[in-house]
Short mmCIF file of C-alpha atoms in Angstrom, two decimals:
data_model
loop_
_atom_site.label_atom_id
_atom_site.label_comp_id
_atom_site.label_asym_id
_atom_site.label_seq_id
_atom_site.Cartn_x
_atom_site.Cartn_y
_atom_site.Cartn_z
CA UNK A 657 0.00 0.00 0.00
CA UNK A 658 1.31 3.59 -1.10
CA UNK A 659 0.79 6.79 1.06
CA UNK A 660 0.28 9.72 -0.67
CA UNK A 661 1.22 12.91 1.11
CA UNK A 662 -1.14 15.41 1.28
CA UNK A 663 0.32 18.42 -1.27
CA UNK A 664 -1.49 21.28 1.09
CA UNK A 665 -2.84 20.80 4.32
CA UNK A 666 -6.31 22.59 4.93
CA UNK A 667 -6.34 25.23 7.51
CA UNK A 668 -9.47 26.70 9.13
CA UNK A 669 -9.16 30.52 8.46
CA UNK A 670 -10.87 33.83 8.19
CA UNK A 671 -13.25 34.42 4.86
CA UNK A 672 -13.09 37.71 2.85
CA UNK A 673 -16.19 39.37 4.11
CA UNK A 674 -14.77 39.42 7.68
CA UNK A 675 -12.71 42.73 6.47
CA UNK A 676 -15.55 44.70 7.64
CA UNK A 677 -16.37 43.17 10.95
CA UNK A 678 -15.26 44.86 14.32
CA UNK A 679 -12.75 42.89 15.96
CA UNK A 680 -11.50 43.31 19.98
CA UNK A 681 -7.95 43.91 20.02
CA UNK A 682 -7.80 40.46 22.06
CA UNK A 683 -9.90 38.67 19.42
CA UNK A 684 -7.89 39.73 16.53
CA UNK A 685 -4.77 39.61 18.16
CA UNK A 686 -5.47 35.49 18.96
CA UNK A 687 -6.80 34.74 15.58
CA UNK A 688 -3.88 36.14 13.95
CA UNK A 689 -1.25 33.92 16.28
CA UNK A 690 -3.20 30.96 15.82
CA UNK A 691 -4.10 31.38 19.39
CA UNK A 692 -7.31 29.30 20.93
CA UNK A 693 -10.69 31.69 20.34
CA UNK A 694 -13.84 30.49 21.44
CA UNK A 695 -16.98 31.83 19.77
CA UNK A 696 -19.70 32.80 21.69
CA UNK A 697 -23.77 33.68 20.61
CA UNK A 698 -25.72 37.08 21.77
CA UNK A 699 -29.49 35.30 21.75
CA UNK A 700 -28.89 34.06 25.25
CA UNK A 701 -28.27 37.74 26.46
CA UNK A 702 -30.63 39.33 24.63
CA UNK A 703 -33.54 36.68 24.79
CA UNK A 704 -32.21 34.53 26.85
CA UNK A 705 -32.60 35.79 30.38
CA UNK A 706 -33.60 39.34 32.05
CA UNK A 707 -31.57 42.22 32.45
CA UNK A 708 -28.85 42.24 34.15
CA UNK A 709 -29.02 38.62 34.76
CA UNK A 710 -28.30 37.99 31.54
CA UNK A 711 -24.87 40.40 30.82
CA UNK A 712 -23.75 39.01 34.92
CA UNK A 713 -23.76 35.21 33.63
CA UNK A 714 -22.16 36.85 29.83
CA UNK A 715 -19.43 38.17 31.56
CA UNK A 716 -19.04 34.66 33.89
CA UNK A 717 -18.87 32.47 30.59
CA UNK A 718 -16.50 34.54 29.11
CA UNK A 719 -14.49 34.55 32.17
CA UNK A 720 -14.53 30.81 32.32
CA UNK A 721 -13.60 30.66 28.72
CA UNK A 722 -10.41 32.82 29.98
CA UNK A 723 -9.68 30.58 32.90
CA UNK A 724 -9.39 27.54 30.19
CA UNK A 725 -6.48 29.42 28.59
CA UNK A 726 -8.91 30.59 25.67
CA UNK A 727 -9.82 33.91 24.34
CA UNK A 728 -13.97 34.81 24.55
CA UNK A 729 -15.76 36.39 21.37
CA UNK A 730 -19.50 37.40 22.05
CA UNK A 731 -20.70 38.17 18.68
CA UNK A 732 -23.51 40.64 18.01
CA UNK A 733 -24.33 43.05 15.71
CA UNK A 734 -24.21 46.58 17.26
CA UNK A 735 -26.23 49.49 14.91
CA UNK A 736 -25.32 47.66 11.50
CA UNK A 737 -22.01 46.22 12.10
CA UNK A 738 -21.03 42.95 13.07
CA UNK A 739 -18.54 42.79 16.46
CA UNK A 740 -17.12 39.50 17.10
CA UNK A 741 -15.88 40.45 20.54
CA UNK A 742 -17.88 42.41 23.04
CA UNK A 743 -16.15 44.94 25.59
CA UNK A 744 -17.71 46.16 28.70
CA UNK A 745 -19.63 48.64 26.98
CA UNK A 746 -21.37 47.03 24.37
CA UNK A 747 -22.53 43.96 26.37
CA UNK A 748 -23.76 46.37 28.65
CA UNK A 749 -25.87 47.56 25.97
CA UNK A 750 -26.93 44.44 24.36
CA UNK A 751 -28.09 43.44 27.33
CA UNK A 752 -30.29 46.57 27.95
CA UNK A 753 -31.67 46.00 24.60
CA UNK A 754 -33.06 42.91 25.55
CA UNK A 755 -35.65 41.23 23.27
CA UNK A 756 -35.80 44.94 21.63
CA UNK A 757 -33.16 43.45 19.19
CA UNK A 758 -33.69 41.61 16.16
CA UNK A 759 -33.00 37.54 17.06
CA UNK A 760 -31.07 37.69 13.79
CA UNK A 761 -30.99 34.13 11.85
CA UNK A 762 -28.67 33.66 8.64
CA UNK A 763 -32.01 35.14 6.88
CA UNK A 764 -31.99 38.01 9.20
CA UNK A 765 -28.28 39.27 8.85
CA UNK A 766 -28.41 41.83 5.47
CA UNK A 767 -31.87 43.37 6.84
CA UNK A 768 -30.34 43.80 10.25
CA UNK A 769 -26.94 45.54 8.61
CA UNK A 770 -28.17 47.29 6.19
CA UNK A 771 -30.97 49.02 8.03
CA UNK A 772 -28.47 49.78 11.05
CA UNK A 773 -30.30 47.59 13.39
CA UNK A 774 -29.28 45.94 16.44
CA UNK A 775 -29.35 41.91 16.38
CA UNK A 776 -28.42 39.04 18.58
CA UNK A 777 -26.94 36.16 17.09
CA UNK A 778 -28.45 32.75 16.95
CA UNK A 779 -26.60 29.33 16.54
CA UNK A 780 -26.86 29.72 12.70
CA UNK A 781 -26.00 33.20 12.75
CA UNK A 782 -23.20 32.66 15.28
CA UNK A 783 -21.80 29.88 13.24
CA UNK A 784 -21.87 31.99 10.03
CA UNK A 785 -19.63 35.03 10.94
CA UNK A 786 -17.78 32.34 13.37
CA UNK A 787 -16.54 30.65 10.12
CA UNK A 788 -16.13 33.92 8.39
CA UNK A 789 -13.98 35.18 11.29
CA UNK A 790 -11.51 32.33 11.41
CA UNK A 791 -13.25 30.71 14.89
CA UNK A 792 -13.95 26.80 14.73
CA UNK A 793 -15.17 26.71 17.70
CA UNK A 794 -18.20 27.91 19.41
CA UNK A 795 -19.81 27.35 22.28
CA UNK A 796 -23.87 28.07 23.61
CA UNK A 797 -26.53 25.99 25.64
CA UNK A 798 -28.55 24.21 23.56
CA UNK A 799 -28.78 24.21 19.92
CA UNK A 800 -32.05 24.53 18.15
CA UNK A 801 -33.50 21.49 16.01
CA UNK A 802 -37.28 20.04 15.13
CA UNK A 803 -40.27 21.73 16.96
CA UNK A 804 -43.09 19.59 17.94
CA UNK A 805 -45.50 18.95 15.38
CA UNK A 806 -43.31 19.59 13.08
CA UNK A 807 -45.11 17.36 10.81
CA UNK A 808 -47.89 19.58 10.51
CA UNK A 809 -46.22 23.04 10.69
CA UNK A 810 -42.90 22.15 9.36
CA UNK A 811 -40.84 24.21 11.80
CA UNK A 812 -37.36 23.26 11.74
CA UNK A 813 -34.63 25.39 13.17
CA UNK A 814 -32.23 26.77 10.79
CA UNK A 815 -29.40 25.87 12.92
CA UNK A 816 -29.55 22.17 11.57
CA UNK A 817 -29.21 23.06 7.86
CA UNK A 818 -26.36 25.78 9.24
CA UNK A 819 -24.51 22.80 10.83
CA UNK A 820 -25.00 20.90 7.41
CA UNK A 821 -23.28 23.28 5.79
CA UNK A 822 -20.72 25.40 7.86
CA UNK A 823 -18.05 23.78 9.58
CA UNK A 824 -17.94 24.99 13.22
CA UNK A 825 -17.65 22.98 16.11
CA UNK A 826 -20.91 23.72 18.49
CA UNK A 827 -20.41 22.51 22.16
CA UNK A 828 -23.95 22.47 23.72
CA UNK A 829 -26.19 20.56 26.39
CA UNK A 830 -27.60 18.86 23.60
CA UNK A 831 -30.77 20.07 21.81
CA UNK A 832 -33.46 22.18 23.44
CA UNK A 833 -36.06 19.48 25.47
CA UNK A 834 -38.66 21.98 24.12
CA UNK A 835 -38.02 20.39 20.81
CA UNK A 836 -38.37 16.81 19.02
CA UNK A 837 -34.74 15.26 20.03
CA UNK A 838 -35.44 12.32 18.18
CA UNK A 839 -36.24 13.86 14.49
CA UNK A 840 -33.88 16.43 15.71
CA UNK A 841 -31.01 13.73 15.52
CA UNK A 842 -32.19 12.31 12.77
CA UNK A 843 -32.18 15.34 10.67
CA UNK A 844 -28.74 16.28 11.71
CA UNK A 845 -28.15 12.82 10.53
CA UNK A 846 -29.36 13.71 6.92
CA UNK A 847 -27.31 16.77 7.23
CA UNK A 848 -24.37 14.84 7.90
CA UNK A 849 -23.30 16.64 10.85
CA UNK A 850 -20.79 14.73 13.10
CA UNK A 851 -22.76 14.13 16.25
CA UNK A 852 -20.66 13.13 19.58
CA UNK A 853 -20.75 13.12 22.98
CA UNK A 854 -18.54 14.72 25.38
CA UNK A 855 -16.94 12.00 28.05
CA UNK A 856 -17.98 8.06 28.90
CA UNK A 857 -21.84 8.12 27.58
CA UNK A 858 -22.48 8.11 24.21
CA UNK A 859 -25.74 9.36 25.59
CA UNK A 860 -27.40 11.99 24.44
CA UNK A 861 -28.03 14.85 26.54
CA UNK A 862 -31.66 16.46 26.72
CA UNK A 863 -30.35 20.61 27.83
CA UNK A 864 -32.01 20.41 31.52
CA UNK A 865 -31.13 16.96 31.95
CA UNK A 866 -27.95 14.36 30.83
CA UNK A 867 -29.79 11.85 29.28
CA UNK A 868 -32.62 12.28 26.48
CA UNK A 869 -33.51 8.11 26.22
CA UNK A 870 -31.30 8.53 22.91
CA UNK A 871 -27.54 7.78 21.98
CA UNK A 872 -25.11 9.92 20.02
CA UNK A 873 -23.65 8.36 17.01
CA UNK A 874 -19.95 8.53 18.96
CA UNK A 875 -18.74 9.62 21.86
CA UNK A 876 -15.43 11.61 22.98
CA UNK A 877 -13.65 10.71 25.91
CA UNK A 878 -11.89 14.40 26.26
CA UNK A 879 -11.04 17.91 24.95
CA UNK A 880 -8.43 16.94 23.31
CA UNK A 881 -9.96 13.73 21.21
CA UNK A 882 -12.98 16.42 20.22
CA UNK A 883 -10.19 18.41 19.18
CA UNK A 884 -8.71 15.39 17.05
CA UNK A 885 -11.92 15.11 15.14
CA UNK A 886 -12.30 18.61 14.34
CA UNK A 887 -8.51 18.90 13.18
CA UNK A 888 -9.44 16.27 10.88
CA UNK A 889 -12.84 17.52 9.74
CA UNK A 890 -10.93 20.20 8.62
CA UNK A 891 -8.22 18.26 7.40
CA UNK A 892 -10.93 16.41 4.80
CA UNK A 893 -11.93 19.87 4.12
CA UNK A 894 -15.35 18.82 4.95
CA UNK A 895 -18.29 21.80 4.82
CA UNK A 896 -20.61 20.27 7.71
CA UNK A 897 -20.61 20.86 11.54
CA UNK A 898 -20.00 19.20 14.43
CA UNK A 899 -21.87 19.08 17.86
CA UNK A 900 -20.19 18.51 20.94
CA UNK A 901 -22.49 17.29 23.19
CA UNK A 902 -21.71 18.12 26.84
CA UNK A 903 -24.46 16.54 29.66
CA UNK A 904 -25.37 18.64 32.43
CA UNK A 905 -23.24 17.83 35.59
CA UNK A 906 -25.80 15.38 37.72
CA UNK A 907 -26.00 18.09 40.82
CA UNK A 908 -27.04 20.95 38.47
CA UNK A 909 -29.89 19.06 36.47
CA UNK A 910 -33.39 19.70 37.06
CA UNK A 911 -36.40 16.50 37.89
CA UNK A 912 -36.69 14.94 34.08
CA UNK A 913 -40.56 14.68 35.31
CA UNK A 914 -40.93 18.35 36.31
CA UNK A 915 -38.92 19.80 33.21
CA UNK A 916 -41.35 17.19 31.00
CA UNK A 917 -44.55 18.66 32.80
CA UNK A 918 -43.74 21.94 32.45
CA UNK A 919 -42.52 22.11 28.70
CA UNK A 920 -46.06 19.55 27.75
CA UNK A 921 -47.83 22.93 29.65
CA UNK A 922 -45.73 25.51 27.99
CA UNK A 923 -46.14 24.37 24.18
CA UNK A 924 -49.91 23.87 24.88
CA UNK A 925 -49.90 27.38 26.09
CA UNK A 926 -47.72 28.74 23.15
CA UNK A 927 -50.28 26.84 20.68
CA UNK A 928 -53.55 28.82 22.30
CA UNK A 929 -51.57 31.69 21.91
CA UNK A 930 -50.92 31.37 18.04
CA UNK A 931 -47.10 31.89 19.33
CA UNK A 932 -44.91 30.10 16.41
CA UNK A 933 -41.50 30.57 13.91
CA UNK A 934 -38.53 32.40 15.88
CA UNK A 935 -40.97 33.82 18.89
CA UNK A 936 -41.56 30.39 20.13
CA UNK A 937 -38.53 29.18 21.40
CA UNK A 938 -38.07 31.98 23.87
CA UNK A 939 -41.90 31.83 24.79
CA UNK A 940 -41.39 28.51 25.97
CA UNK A 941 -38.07 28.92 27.83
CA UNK A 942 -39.29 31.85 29.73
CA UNK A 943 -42.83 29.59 30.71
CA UNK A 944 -40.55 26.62 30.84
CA UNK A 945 -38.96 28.91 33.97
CA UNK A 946 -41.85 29.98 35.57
CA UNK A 947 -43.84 26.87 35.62
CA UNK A 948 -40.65 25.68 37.11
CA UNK A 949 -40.54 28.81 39.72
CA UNK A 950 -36.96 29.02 38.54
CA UNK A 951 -35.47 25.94 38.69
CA UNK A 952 -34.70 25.74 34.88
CA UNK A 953 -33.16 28.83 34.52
CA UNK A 954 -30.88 27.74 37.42
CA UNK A 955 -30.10 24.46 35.07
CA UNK A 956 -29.59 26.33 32.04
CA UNK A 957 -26.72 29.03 33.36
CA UNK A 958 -24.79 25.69 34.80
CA UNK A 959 -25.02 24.40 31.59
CA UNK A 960 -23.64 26.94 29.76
CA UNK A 961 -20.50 27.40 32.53
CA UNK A 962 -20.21 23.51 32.22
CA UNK A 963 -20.37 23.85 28.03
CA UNK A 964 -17.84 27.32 28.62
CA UNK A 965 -15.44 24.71 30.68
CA UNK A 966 -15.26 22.10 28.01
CA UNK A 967 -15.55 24.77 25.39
CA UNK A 968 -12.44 26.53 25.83
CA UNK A 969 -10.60 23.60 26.96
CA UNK A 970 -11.25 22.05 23.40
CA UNK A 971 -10.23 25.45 21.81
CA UNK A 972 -6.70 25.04 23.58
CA UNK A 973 -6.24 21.34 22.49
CA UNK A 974 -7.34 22.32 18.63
CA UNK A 975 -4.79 25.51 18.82
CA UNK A 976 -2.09 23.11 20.63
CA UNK A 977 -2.41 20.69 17.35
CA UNK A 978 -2.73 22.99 15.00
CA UNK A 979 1.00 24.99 16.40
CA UNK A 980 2.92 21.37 16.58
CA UNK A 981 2.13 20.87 12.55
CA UNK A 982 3.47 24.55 11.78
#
């Protein structure tokens, strides 16, 4: 058997249209050395939680992301321009904003720029200027995927044909438990999106919860193995995703039974209400928290710290392999 050597490795870098984004002086500075950047989505500040709850736990994540050796990059768009990197000052802001801004999809992006709006990012949206900013890897709670009764209303997040078709590693909690998980995986299976979870389990986690009653279609022991797949992802110059899937730590997850009750209340709620399309998902995670008097929002920030953790180690351990092949 002959080995060919490959005649030009692939390399994960910045795309042309990231000339006119806003950089922090940190962000830029690591993405030009190679350095470990960890991407990060503005939804959860905007929509995700109330002000100033919401830029309190912003500024924890990022901080954990520094404590793994890696450099945070909140991305938003701020009056028409896109900032991958938040200071003080404009995540104050954001999170002021609140639900005010635009929950800006891929679809929502030119609108949002070229009418000088304010917009916080989704996964898709996050993903998209991640990969056009040079970041594989980003990090958020829960990714979106198949709404109940889908069948009927055929609402499926956009983040699952984004994941078919940019390739960023996403480390999440798994999918939403507001959603389908099972025709959530399976689409992401169509999509051919690389699917594993993060340590022992190949289970599945369900967001609030470690285990959804499905498997993963492989499992990662560590940082550093995630970070072997996604060096060689890019290595095959593939164009799909990847999701990381990171279960809740046991002590931080909420009653499977209550979470279950509450989101079966909370979508019956959103249906008398006509709520669908992007206003439903944070419909139901606000009911989700008070039909839960709080206990799901207290789930959902560990998470994220949890997902920041392995996040940012995984960002070190991809920048690590990446230097020893220079």
């Amino acid at each position: 058997m002959v080995f060919f050597p490959l005649i030009q490795r692939r390399l994960f870098h910045a795309l042309p249209s990231a000339s006119k984004f806003i950089f922090s002086p940190q962000v830029k500075q690591a993405i030009q050395s190679g350095g470990p950047v960890v991407a990060l989505e503005s939804t959860i500040i905007s929509h995700g939680m109330p002000y100033p709850q919401n830029v309190e736990t912003a500024r924890v994540v990022e901080s954990i992301v520094r404590d793994q050796g890696a450099i945070p990059a909140t991305i938003a768009i701020l009056n028409g321009h896109v900032h991958i990197g938040l200071d003080k000052d404009a995540l104050e802001e954001l999170g002021k904003i609140g639900p005010k801004a635009v929950k800006a999809s891929r679809r929502d992006l030119a609108p949002v720029i070229a009418l000088k709006q304010s917009g916080a990012t989704t996964v898709a949206s996050t993903m998209m200027l991640a990969r056009a900013a040079g970041i594989p890897v980003f990090v958020t709670g829960g990714i979106g995927g198949v709404h109940r009764g889908a069948d009927q209303s055929f609402d499926i997040s956009a983040d699952l044909t984004e994941l078919g078709r940019t390739p960023v590693a996403v480390v999440c909690a798994g999918v939403k438990s507001i959603l389908d998980i099972e025709k959530t995986l399976e689409v992401l299976e169509t999509q051919g999106v690389t699917v594993a979870t993060v340590g022992s389990s190949k289970r599945f986690p369900a967001f609030y919860t470690p285990d959804s009653g499905f498997d993963s279609p492989s499992h990662v022991p560590d940082a550093k193995t995630a970070a072997q797949v996604i060096l060689a992802n890019h290595d095959l110059d593939l164009k799909n995703g990847m999701v990381f899937a990171v279960p809740i730590p046991e002590e931080h997850a909420a009653n499977s039974q209550i979470i279950q009750d509450a989101i079966d209340t909370a979508v019956q709620d959103a249906r008398s209400h006509g709520i669908r399309g992007k206003e439903e998902t944070p419909y139901l995670l606000k009911r989700v928290t008070e039909l839960t008097v709080g206990k799901s929002l207290e789930s959902n920030i560990a998470l994220i710290k949890n997902n920041a953790v392995v996040g940012g180690q995984i960002a070190v351990a991809l920048s690590k392999l990446k230097m020893n092949r220079r």
